[in-house]
Amino acid sequence: MRIREFVVTAVAACAIGWVGHSAWSDDPPANRSAAAFDALAEPGEEHARMKALVGEWTTHGVLNMGAAPTTMDGTASITMILGNRYLRQEFRGTFMGSPYEGHGLIGYDNASKEFVSVFIDNQRTGFLLGKGIETTPGKVWTFESSFNGPGGTAMKSKEVLTKVSDKELSYEVFMGGEKPIWSHKYTKK
């Protein structure tokens, strides 16, 4: 082993040992108590407000990215799961003549004090990951999201989920403009 490789290896080993020791110390700080972890696991007001979105929905979406808008119709089943900690959406529809299926989760992270989301579908192999806030409690959730586009290019979007009424939801996606590129209306069955 040459001297340069030895130095790099030694520095890396020390850094890993230092980080590992601080992260996995035998003397945990008070905030790592069982009670602190129990508190993080408890659903709170934010989780309860997400329940207002639960239901069986018919959907109509409009994508405005080309010369002419493209539409998508479908259904969505939205439920609370894992002890009312997460909102799960199971979406099915037809997009550009092909079957479309997507699954999403929204939760409120008690530790970071923010909403988190993930969405996957059969039109890609990556994840749409978001972090957000409840802009209007129980009515409007706004997420800043990211995903990998063509060629692995990092892409960002803003998504706004709105409870318009007990029988209608709105979901809009913005990508750098004032007008949404994607608008989706949910109507309760």
CSV table of N, CA, C and O in Angstrom, one decimal, residues 105-161:
chain,number,residue,atom,x,y,z
A,105,LEU,N,-48.6,7.7,-0.3
A,105,LEU,CA,-48.7,7.8,1.1
A,105,LEU,C,-48.4,9.3,1.5
A,105,LEU,O,-47.5,9.9,1.0
A,106,ILE,N,-49.2,9.8,2.5
A,106,ILE,CA,-48.9,11.1,3.1
A,106,ILE,C,-48.9,10.8,4.6
A,106,ILE,O,-49.8,10.1,5.1
A,107,GLY,N,-48.0,11.4,5.3
A,107,GLY,CA,-47.9,11.3,6.7
A,107,GLY,C,-47.5,12.6,7.3
A,107,GLY,O,-47.0,13.5,6.6
A,108,TYR,N,-47.6,12.7,8.6
A,108,TYR,CA,-47.0,13.8,9.4
A,108,TYR,C,-46.0,13.3,10.3
A,108,TYR,O,-46.2,12.4,11.1
A,109,ASP,N,-44.7,13.8,10.1
A,109,ASP,CA,-43.6,13.3,10.9
A,109,ASP,C,-43.5,14.2,12.1
A,109,ASP,O,-43.2,15.4,12.1
A,110,ASN,N,-43.8,13.5,13.3
A,110,ASN,CA,-43.8,14.3,14.6
A,110,ASN,C,-42.4,14.8,14.9
A,110,ASN,O,-42.3,15.8,15.6
A,111,ALA,N,-41.4,14.1,14.4
A,111,ALA,CA,-40.0,14.6,14.8
A,111,ALA,C,-39.6,15.8,14.0
A,111,ALA,O,-39.1,16.8,14.6
A,112,SER,N,-39.9,15.8,12.7
A,112,SER,CA,-39.5,17.0,11.9
A,112,SER,C,-40.5,18.1,11.8
A,112,SER,O,-40.3,19.2,11.3
A,113,LYS,N,-41.7,17.8,12.3
A,113,LYS,CA,-42.9,18.7,12.3
A,113,LYS,C,-43.2,19.1,10.8
A,113,LYS,O,-43.5,20.3,10.6
A,114,GLU,N,-43.3,18.1,9.9
A,114,GLU,CA,-43.6,18.4,8.6
A,114,GLU,C,-44.4,17.2,8.0
A,114,GLU,O,-44.2,16.1,8.4
A,115,PHE,N,-45.2,17.5,7.0
A,115,PHE,CA,-45.8,16.4,6.2
A,115,PHE,C,-44.8,15.9,5.2
A,115,PHE,O,-44.0,16.6,4.7
A,116,VAL,N,-45.0,14.6,5.0
A,116,VAL,CA,-44.1,13.9,4.0
A,116,VAL,C,-45.0,13.1,3.1
A,116,VAL,O,-46.1,12.6,3.5
A,117,SER,N,-44.5,12.9,1.9
A,117,SER,CA,-45.3,12.2,0.9
A,117,SER,C,-44.4,11.4,0.0
A,117,SER,O,-43.2,11.7,-0.2
A,118,VAL,N,-44.9,10.3,-0.5
A,118,VAL,CA,-44.3,9.5,-1.5
A,118,VAL,C,-45.3,9.0,-2.5
A,118,VAL,O,-46.5,8.7,-2.1
A,119,PHE,N,-45.0,9.0,-3.8
A,119,PHE,CA,-45.9,8.5,-4.8
A,119,PHE,C,-45.2,7.6,-5.8
A,119,PHE,O,-44.1,8.0,-6.2
A,120,ILE,N,-45.7,6.5,-6.2
A,120,ILE,CA,-45.1,5.6,-7.2
A,120,ILE,C,-46.2,5.3,-8.2
A,120,ILE,O,-47.4,5.3,-7.8
A,121,ASP,N,-45.8,5.0,-9.4
A,121,ASP,CA,-46.8,4.6,-10.4
A,121,ASP,C,-46.2,3.7,-11.4
A,121,ASP,O,-45.0,3.5,-11.4
A,122,ASN,N,-47.1,3.2,-12.4
A,122,ASN,CA,-46.6,2.3,-13.4
A,122,ASN,C,-46.0,3.0,-14.6
A,122,ASN,O,-45.8,2.4,-15.6
A,123,GLN,N,-45.8,4.3,-14.5
A,123,GLN,CA,-45.3,5.1,-15.6
A,123,GLN,C,-43.8,5.5,-15.4
A,123,GLN,O,-43.2,6.2,-16.2
A,124,ARG,N,-43.3,5.0,-14.3
A,124,ARG,CA,-41.8,5.3,-14.0
A,124,ARG,C,-41.3,4.2,-13.0
A,124,ARG,O,-42.1,3.5,-12.5
A,125,THR,N,-40.0,4.3,-12.8
A,125,THR,CA,-39.5,3.3,-11.8
A,125,THR,C,-39.0,4.1,-10.5
A,125,THR,O,-38.5,3.4,-9.6
A,126,GLY,N,-39.0,5.4,-10.5
A,126,GLY,CA,-38.5,6.1,-9.4
A,126,GLY,C,-39.7,6.6,-8.5
A,126,GLY,O,-40.8,6.2,-8.7
A,127,PHE,N,-39.3,7.3,-7.5
A,127,PHE,CA,-40.3,7.8,-6.4
A,127,PHE,C,-40.4,9.3,-6.6
A,127,PHE,O,-39.5,10.0,-6.9
A,128,LEU,N,-41.6,9.8,-6.4
A,128,LEU,CA,-41.9,11.2,-6.2
A,128,LEU,C,-41.9,11.4,-4.7
A,128,LEU,O,-42.8,10.9,-4.0
A,129,LEU,N,-41.0,12.2,-4.2
A,129,LEU,CA,-40.8,12.4,-2.7
A,129,LEU,C,-41.1,13.8,-2.4
A,129,LEU,O,-40.6,14.7,-3.1
A,130,GLY,N,-41.9,14.1,-1.4
A,130,GLY,CA,-42.2,15.4,-1.0
A,130,GLY,C,-42.2,15.7,0.5
A,130,GLY,O,-42.3,14.8,1.3
A,131,LYS,N,-42.0,17.0,0.8
A,131,LYS,CA,-42.1,17.5,2.2
A,131,LYS,C,-43.0,18.7,2.1
A,131,LYS,O,-42.9,19.5,1.1
A,132,GLY,N,-43.9,18.8,3.1
A,132,GLY,CA,-44.8,19.9,3.0
A,132,GLY,C,-45.3,20.4,4.3
A,132,GLY,O,-44.9,20.0,5.4
A,133,ILE,N,-46.3,21.4,4.2
A,133,ILE,CA,-46.9,22.0,5.3
A,133,ILE,C,-48.4,21.9,5.1
A,133,ILE,O,-48.9,21.8,3.9
A,134,GLU,N,-49.2,22.1,6.1
A,134,GLU,CA,-50.6,22.2,6.1
A,134,GLU,C,-50.9,23.7,6.0
A,134,GLU,O,-50.9,24.4,7.0
A,135,THR,N,-51.1,24.2,4.8
A,135,THR,CA,-51.2,25.7,4.6
A,135,THR,C,-52.4,26.2,5.3
A,135,THR,O,-52.4,27.2,5.9
A,136,THR,N,-53.6,25.5,5.2
A,136,THR,CA,-54.8,25.8,5.9
A,136,THR,C,-55.2,24.5,6.6
A,136,THR,O,-55.5,23.5,5.9
A,137,PRO,N,-55.1,24.5,7.9
A,137,PRO,CA,-55.4,23.2,8.7
A,137,PRO,C,-56.7,22.5,8.3
A,137,PRO,O,-57.7,23.1,8.2
A,138,GLY,N,-56.5,21.2,7.9
A,138,GLY,CA,-57.6,20.4,7.5
A,138,GLY,C,-58.2,20.7,6.1
A,138,GLY,O,-59.1,20.0,5.6
A,139,LYS,N,-57.6,21.6,5.4
A,139,LYS,CA,-58.1,22.0,4.0
A,139,LYS,C,-57.1,22.0,2.9
A,139,LYS,O,-57.3,21.6,1.8
A,140,VAL,N,-55.9,22.5,3.2
A,140,VAL,CA,-54.9,22.7,2.1
A,140,VAL,C,-53.5,22.2,2.6
A,140,VAL,O,-53.0,22.7,3.7
A,141,TRP,N,-52.9,21.3,1.8
A,141,TRP,CA,-51.6,20.8,2.1
A,141,TRP,C,-50.7,21.1,0.9
A,141,TRP,O,-51.1,20.9,-0.3
A,142,THR,N,-49.5,21.7,1.1
A,142,THR,CA,-48.6,22.1,0.0
A,142,THR,C,-47.3,21.4,0.2
A,142,THR,O,-46.7,21.5,1.3
A,143,PHE,N,-46.9,20.7,-0.9
A,143,PHE,CA,-45.6,19.9,-0.8
A,143,PHE,C,-44.6,20.5,-1.9
A,143,PHE,O,-45.0,20.9,-3.0
A,144,GLU,N,-43.4,20.4,-1.5
A,144,GLU,CA,-42.3,20.7,-2.4
A,144,GLU,C,-41.7,19.3,-2.7
A,144,GLU,O,-41.3,18.6,-1.7
A,145,SER,N,-41.8,18.8,-3.9
A,145,SER,CA,-41.4,17.4,-4.2
A,145,SER,C,-40.3,17.4,-5.2
A,145,SER,O,-40.0,18.4,-5.9
A,146,SER,N,-39.7,16.2,-5.3
A,146,SER,CA,-38.6,16.0,-6.3
A,146,SER,C,-38.7,14.6,-6.9
A,146,SER,O,-39.2,13.7,-6.2
A,147,PHE,N,-38.2,14.4,-8.1
A,147,PHE,CA,-38.2,13.1,-8.7
A,147,PHE,C,-37.1,13.2,-9.8
A,147,PHE,O,-36.6,14.2,-10.2
A,148,ASN,N,-36.7,12.0,-10.3
A,148,ASN,CA,-35.7,11.9,-11.3
A,148,ASN,C,-36.4,11.9,-12.7
A,148,ASN,O,-37.2,11.0,-12.9
A,149,GLY,N,-36.0,12.8,-13.6
A,149,GLY,CA,-36.6,12.9,-14.9
A,149,GLY,C,-35.7,12.2,-15.9
A,149,GLY,O,-34.8,11.4,-15.5
A,150,PRO,N,-35.9,12.4,-17.2
A,150,PRO,CA,-35.1,11.8,-18.2
A,150,PRO,C,-33.6,12.1,-18.0
A,150,PRO,O,-33.2,13.2,-17.7
A,151,GLY,N,-32.9,11.0,-18.2
A,151,GLY,CA,-31.4,11.1,-18.0
A,151,GLY,C,-31.0,11.3,-16.6
A,151,GLY,O,-29.8,11.6,-16.3
A,152,GLY,N,-31.9,11.0,-15.6
A,152,GLY,CA,-31.6,11.2,-14.2
A,152,GLY,C,-31.6,12.6,-13.7
A,152,GLY,O,-31.1,12.9,-12.6
A,153,THR,N,-32.1,13.5,-14.6
A,153,THR,CA,-32.1,14.9,-14.2
A,153,THR,C,-33.1,15.1,-13.0
A,153,THR,O,-34.2,14.7,-13.0
A,154,ALA,N,-32.6,15.8,-12.0
A,154,ALA,CA,-33.4,16.1,-10.8
A,154,ALA,C,-34.4,17.1,-11.2
A,154,ALA,O,-34.1,18.2,-11.7
A,155,MET,N,-35.7,16.8,-10.9
A,155,MET,CA,-36.8,17.7,-11.2
A,155,MET,C,-37.6,18.0,-10.0
A,155,MET,O,-37.7,17.2,-9.1
A,156,LYS,N,-38.1,19.2,-9.9
A,156,LYS,CA,-38.8,19.6,-8.7
A,156,LYS,C,-40.2,20.1,-9.1
A,156,LYS,O,-40.5,20.6,-10.2
A,157,SER,N,-41.2,19.9,-8.2
A,157,SER,CA,-42.5,20.4,-8.4
A,157,SER,C,-43.1,20.8,-7.1
A,157,SER,O,-42.6,20.5,-6.0
A,158,LYS,N,-44.2,21.6,-7.2
A,158,LYS,CA,-45.0,22.0,-6.0
A,158,LYS,C,-46.3,21.4,-6.2
A,158,LYS,O,-46.9,21.5,-7.3
A,159,GLU,N,-46.8,20.7,-5.2
A,159,GLU,CA,-48.1,20.1,-5.3
A,159,GLU,C,-49.0,20.7,-4.2
A,159,GLU,O,-48.6,20.9,-3.1
A,160,VAL,N,-50.3,21.0,-4.6
A,160,VAL,CA,-51.2,21.5,-3.7
A,160,VAL,C,-52.5,20.6,-3.6
A,160,VAL,O,-53.1,20.4,-4.7
A,161,LEU,N,-52.7,20.0,-2.5
A,161,LEU,CA,-53.9,19.2,-2.3
A,161,LEU,C,-54.9,20.0,-1.4
A,161,LEU,O,-54.5,20.4,-0.3
